[in-house]
Tab-separated table of C-alpha atoms in Angstrom:
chain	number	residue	atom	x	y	z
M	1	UNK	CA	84.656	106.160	93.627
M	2	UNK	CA	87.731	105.112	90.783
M	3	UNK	CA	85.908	105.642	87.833
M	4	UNK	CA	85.511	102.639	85.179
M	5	UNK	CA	88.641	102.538	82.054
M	6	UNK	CA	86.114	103.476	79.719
M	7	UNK	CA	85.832	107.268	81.831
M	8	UNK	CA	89.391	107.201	81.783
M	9	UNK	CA	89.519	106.134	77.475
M	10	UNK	CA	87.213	109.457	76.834
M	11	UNK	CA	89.171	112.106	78.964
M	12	UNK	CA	92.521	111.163	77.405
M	13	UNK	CA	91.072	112.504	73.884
M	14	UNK	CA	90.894	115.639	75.687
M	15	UNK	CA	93.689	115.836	77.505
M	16	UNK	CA	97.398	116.485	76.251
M	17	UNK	CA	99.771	113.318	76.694
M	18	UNK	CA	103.948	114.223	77.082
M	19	UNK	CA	105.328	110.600	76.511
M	20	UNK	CA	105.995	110.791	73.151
M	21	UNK	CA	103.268	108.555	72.160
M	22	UNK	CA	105.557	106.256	74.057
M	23	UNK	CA	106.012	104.498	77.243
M	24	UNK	CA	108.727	102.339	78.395
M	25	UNK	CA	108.150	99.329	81.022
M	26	UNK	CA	111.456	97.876	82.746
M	27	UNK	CA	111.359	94.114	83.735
M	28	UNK	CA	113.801	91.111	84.605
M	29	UNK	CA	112.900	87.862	83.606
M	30	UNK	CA	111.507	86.128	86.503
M	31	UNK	CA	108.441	84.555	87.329
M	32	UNK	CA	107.552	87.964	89.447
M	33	UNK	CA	106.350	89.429	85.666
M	34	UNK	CA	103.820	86.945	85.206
M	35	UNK	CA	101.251	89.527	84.688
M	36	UNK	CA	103.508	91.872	82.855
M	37	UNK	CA	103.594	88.887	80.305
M	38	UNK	CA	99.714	89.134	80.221
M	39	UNK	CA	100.372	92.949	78.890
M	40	UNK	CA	102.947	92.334	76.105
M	41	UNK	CA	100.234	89.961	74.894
M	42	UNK	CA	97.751	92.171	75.454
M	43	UNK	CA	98.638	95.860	75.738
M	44	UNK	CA	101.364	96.100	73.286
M	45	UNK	CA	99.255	99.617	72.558
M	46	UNK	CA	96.917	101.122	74.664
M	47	UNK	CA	95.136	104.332	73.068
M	48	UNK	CA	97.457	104.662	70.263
M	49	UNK	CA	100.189	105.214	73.015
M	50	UNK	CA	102.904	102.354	72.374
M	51	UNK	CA	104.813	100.081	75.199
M	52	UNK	CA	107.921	99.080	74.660
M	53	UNK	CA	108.736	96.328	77.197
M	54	UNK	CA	112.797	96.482	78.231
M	55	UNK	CA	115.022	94.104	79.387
M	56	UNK	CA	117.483	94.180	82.001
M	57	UNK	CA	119.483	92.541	83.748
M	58	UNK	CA	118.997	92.858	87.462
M	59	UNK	CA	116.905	94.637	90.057
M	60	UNK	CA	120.082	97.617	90.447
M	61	UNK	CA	119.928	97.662	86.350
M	62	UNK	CA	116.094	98.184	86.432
M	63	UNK	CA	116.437	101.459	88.991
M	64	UNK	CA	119.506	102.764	87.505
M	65	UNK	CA	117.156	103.046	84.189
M	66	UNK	CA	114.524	104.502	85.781
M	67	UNK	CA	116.166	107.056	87.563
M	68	UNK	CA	117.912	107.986	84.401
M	69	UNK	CA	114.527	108.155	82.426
M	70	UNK	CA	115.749	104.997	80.228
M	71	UNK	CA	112.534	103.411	81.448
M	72	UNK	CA	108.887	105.063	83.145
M	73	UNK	CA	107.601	102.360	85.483
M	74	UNK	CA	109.025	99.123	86.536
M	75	UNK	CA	108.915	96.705	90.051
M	76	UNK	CA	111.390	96.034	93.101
M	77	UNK	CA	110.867	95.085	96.306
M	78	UNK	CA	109.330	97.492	98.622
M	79	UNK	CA	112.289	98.277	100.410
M	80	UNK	CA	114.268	98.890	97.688
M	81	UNK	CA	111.607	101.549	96.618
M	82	UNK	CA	111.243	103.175	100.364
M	83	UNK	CA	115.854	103.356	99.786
M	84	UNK	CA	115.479	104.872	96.938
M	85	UNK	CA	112.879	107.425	97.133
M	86	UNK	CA	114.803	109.558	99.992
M	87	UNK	CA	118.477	108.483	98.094
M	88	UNK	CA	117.124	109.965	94.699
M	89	UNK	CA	115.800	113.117	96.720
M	90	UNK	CA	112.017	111.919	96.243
M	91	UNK	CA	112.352	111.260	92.139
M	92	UNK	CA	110.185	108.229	92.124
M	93	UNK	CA	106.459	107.458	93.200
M	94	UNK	CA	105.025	104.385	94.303
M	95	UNK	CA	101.772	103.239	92.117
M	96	UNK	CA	100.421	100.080	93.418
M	97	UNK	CA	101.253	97.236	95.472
M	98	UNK	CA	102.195	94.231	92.623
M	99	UNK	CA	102.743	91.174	94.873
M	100	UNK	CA	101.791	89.890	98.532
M	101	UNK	CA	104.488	87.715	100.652
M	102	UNK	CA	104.312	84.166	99.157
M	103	UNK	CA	106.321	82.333	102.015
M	104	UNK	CA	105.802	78.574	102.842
M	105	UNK	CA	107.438	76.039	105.208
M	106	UNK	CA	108.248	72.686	103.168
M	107	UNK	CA	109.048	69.951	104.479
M	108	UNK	CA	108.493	65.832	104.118
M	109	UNK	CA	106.982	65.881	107.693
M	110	UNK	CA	103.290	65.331	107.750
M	111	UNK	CA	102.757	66.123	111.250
M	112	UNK	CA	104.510	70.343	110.924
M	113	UNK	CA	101.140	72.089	110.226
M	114	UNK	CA	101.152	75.003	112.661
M	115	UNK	CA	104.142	77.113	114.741
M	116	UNK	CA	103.420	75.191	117.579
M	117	UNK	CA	104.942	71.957	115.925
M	118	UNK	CA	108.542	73.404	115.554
M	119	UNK	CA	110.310	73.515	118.594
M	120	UNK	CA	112.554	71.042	118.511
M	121	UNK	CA	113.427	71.251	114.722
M	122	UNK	CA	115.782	73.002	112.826
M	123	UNK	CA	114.687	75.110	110.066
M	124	UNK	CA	116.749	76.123	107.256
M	125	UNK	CA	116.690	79.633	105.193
M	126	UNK	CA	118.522	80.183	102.479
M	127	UNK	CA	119.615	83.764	103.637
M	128	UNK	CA	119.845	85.346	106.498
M	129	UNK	CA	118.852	89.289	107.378
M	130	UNK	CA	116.372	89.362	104.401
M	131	UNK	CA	112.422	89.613	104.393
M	132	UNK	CA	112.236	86.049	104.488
M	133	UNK	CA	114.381	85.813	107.610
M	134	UNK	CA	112.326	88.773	109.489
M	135	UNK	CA	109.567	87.539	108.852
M	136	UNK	CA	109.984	83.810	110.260
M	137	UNK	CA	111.688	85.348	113.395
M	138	UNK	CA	108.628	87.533	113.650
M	139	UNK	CA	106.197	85.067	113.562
M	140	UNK	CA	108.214	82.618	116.233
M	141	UNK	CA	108.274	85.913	118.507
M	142	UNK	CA	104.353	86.407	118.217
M	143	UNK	CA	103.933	82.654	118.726
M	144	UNK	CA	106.223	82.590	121.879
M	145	UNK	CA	109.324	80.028	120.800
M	146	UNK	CA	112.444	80.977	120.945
M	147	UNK	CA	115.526	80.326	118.565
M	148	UNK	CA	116.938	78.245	120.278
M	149	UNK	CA	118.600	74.662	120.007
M	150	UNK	CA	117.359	72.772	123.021
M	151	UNK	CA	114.327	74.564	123.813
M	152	UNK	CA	112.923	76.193	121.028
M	153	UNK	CA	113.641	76.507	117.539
M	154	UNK	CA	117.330	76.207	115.481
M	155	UNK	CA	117.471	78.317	112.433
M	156	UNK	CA	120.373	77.632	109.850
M	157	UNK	CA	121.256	79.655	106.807
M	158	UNK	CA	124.322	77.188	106.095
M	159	UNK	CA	122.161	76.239	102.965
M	160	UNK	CA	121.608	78.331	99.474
M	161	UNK	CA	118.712	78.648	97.766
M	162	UNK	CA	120.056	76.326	94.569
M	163	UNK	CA	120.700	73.444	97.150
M	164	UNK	CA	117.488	73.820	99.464
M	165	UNK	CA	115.029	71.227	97.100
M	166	UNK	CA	118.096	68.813	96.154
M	167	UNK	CA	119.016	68.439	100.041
M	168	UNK	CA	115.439	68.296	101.046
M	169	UNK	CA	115.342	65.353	98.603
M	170	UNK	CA	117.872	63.729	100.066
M	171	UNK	CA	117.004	64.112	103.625
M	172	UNK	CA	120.063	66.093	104.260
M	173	UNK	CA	117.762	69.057	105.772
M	174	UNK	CA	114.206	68.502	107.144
M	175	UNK	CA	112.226	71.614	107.134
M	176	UNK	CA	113.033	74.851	105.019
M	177	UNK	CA	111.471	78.568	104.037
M	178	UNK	CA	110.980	79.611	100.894
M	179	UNK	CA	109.270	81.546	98.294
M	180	UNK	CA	106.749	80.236	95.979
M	181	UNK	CA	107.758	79.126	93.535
M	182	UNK	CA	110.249	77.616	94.740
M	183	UNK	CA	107.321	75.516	96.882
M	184	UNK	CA	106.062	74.319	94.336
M	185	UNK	CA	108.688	73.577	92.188
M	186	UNK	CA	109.790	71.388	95.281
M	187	UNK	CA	106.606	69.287	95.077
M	188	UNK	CA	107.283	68.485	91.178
M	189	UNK	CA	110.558	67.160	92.030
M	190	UNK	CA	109.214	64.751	94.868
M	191	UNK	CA	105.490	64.473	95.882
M	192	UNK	CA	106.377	63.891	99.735
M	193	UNK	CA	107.516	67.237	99.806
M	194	UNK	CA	104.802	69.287	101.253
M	195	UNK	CA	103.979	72.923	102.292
M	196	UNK	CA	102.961	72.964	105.946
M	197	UNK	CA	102.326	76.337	106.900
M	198	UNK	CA	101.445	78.894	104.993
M	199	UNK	CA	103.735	81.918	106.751
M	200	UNK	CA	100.879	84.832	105.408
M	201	UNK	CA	98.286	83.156	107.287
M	202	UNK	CA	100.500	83.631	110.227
M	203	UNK	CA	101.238	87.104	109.227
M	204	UNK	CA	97.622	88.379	108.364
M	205	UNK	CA	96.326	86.717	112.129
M	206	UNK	CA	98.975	88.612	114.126
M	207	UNK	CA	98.781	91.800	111.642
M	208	UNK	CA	95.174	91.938	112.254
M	209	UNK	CA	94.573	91.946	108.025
M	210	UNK	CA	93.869	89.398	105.142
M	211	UNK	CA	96.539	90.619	102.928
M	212	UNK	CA	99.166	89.307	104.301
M	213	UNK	CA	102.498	91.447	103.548
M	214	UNK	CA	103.484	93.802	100.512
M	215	UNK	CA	106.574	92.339	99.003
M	216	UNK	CA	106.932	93.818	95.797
M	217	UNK	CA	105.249	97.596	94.437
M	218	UNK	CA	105.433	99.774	91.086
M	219	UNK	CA	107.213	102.666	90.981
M	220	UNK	CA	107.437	105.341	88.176
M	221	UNK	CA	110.025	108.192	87.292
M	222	UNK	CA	108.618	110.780	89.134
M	223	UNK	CA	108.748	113.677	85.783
M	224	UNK	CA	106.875	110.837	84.088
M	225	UNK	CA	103.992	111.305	86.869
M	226	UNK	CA	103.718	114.283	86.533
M	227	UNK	CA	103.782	115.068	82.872
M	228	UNK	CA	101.557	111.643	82.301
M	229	UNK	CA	99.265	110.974	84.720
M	230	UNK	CA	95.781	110.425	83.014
M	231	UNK	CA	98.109	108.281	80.597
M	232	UNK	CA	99.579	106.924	83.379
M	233	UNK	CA	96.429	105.540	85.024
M	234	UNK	CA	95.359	103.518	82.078
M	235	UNK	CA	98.416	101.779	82.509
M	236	UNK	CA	97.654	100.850	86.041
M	237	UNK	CA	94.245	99.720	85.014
M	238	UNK	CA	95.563	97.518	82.462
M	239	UNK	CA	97.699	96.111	85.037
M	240	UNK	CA	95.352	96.086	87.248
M	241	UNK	CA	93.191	93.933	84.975
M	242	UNK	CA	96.246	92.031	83.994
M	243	UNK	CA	96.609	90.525	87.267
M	244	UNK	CA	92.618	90.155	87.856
M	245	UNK	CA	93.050	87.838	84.632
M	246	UNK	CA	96.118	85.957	85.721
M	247	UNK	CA	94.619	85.314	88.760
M	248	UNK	CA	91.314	83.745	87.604
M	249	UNK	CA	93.399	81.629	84.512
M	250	UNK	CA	96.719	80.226	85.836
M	251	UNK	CA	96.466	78.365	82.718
M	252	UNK	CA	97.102	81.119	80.475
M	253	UNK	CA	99.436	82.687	82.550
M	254	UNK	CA	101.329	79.634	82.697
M	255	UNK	CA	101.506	79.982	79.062
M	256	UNK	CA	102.729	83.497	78.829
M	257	UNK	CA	105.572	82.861	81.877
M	258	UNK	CA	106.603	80.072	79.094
M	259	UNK	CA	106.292	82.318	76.111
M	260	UNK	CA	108.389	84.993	77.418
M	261	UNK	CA	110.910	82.692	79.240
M	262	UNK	CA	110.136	84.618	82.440
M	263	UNK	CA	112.082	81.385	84.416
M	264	UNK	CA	109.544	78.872	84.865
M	265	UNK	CA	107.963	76.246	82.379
M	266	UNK	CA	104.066	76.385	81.872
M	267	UNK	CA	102.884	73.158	84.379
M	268	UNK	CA	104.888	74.245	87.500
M	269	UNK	CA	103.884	78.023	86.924
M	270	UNK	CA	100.219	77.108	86.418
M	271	UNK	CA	100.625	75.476	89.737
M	272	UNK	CA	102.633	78.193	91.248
M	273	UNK	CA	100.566	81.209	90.020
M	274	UNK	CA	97.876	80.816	92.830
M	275	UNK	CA	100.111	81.196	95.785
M	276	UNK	CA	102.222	83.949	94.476
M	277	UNK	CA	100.188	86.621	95.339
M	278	UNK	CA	99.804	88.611	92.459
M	279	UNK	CA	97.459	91.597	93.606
M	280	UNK	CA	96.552	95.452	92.844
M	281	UNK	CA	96.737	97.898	96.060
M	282	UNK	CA	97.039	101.516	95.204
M	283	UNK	CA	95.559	104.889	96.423
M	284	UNK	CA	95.050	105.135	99.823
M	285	UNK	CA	95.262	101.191	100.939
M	286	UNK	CA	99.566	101.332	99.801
M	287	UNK	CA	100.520	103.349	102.549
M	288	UNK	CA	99.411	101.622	105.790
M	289	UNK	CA	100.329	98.073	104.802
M	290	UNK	CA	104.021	99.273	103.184
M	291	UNK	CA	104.748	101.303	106.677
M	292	UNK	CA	104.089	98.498	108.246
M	293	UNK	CA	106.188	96.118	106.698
M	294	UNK	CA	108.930	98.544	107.119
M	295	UNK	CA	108.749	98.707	110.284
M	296	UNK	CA	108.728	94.706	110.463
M	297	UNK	CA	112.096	95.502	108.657
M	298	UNK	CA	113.684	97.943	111.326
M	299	UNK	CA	112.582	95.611	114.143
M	300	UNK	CA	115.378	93.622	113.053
M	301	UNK	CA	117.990	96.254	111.346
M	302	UNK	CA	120.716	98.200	113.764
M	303	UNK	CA	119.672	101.560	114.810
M	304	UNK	CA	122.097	102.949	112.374
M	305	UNK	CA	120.422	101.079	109.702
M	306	UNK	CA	116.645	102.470	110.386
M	307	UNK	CA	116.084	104.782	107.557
M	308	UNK	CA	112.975	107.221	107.469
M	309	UNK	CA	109.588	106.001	106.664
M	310	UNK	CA	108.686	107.270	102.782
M	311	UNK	CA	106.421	110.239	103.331
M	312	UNK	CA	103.123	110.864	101.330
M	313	UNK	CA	104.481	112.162	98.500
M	314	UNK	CA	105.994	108.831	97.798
M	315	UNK	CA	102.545	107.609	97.263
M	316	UNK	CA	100.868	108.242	93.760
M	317	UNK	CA	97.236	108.642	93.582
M	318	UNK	CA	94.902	108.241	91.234
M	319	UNK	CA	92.454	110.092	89.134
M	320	UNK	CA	89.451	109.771	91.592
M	321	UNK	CA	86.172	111.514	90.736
M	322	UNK	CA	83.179	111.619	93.239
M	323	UNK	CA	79.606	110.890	92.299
């Protein structure tokens, strides 16, 4: 079994660390870093090892630094990790599983609570050929309704994300998939506007799994793995009990997504905070749920688009020790 921090606290004072009494988190500021936030409260030191927690400006900006050892760990999607781990000739490893799909249909209409209730409708997505779109599709193919106008379900992606809550307002669309918190930041704006179906519910029944879908992992510069790693699995316990606290007190997280203008005010991420998913999946439990997201993903790519599923190196584990 994972031993407790405390085990991992005592072997560090006998065992070398190589990160210049230094490690260096990459972030963007978005609501995704809501638990981050919890560590630069928190864990601005760990062990007498600093962490510096650096800006930039984009997802591409966060794995360009990585990859050129500006910065240790940091979080993308999973795809963008699976890309890069073959396009950076295996460099990077994949540490945990950050963030479960938060995907909701909104909508004014009362009487849209299950699949079954959509035929007929159009639903709008802000993009299409991303997660959000595969996922939808996937879930109308398990539930047997076509996309189609007359008989089965109309899908339009004629509307971006910055216009999907103001047109909803107005009527102008009816029904619409998004991400929290998006959701909820819909509901602020106008009470009648309601999630009706929770798409990882959907997910997890046909999946077979309560987890839903991974949507977002941490990945490390692969030198720093292996030059760090007891040092390296403190910081995935602090994460890991960064999220078990965000989790249990939205409030406080609320307050640190505010404090370190992260995108959202404190109310609507206190609100928000419960369906985003936040989690910890590492070890053994990444593989089988990211493999089978990404192969959700090539369901819908062209064959010359499939890329190779990340083999096991691209998994870290963790110090385990058996009792």
């Amino acid at each position: 079994m994972k031993k407790h921090i405390s085990f991992i606290f005592a072997l560090l004072i006998f065992f070398p660390l190589f990160c210049d009494n230094q490690i260096k988190v990459g972030f963007l500021k978005s609501p995704d870093y809501i638990p981050l936030a919890y560590m630069m409260e928190k864990n601005k030191v760990i062990n007498n090892i600093k962490v510096d927690y650096i800006e930039a400006s984009d997802s591409e900006s966060l794995l360009t630094k990585l990859l050129t050892n500006q910065i240790d760990l940091t979080f993308v999607n999973v795809n963008v990790a699976a890309k890069a781990y073959y396009s950076s000739n295996k460099s990077i490893k994949c540490c945990a599983i950050t963030r479960n799909g938060s995907l909701y249909l909104i909508t004014k209409d009362k009487n849209s609570k299950r699949f079954s209730d959509l035929p007929g409708k159009s639903v709008n997505i802000p993009a299409k050929d991303n997660l959000s779109d595969y996922i939808f599709r996937f879930l109308l193919e398990k539930n047997e309704i076509e996309i189609d106008k007359k008989t089965g379900v109309s899908i339009s992606y004629s509307t971006p994300v910055e216009k999907i809550i103001p047109q909803l307002i107005t009527d102008k669309i009816k029904y619409a998939v998004v991400t929290e918190p998006l959701a909820s930041i819909a509901n602020k704006k106008d009470k009648q506007i309601i999630t009706a179906i929770d798409l990882q519910e959907e997910y997890s029944y046909f999946a077979g799994n309560d987890d839903g879908y991974p949507v977002t992992v941490m990945i490390a510069n692969g030198d720093f793995v292996r030059d760090n790693k007891f040092f390296l699995d403190l910081i995935l316990s602090a994460y890991q009990e960064a999220v078990s606290q965000i989790r249990k007190n939205p409030l406080y997280g609320g307050k640190m997504c505010q404090k370190y203008k992260l995108g959202l005010d404190s109310g609507i991420a206190v609100k928000a905070i419960p369906k985003m998913n936040f989690t910890y999946i590492s070890d053994d439990l990444m593989q089988p749920r990211i493999e089978a997201i990404l192969n959700l993903y090539s369901q819908f790519l062209p064959e010359d688009k499939i890329e190779a599923l990340p083999d096991s190196d691209f998994y870290y584990i963790g110090l385990t020790i058996t009792e």
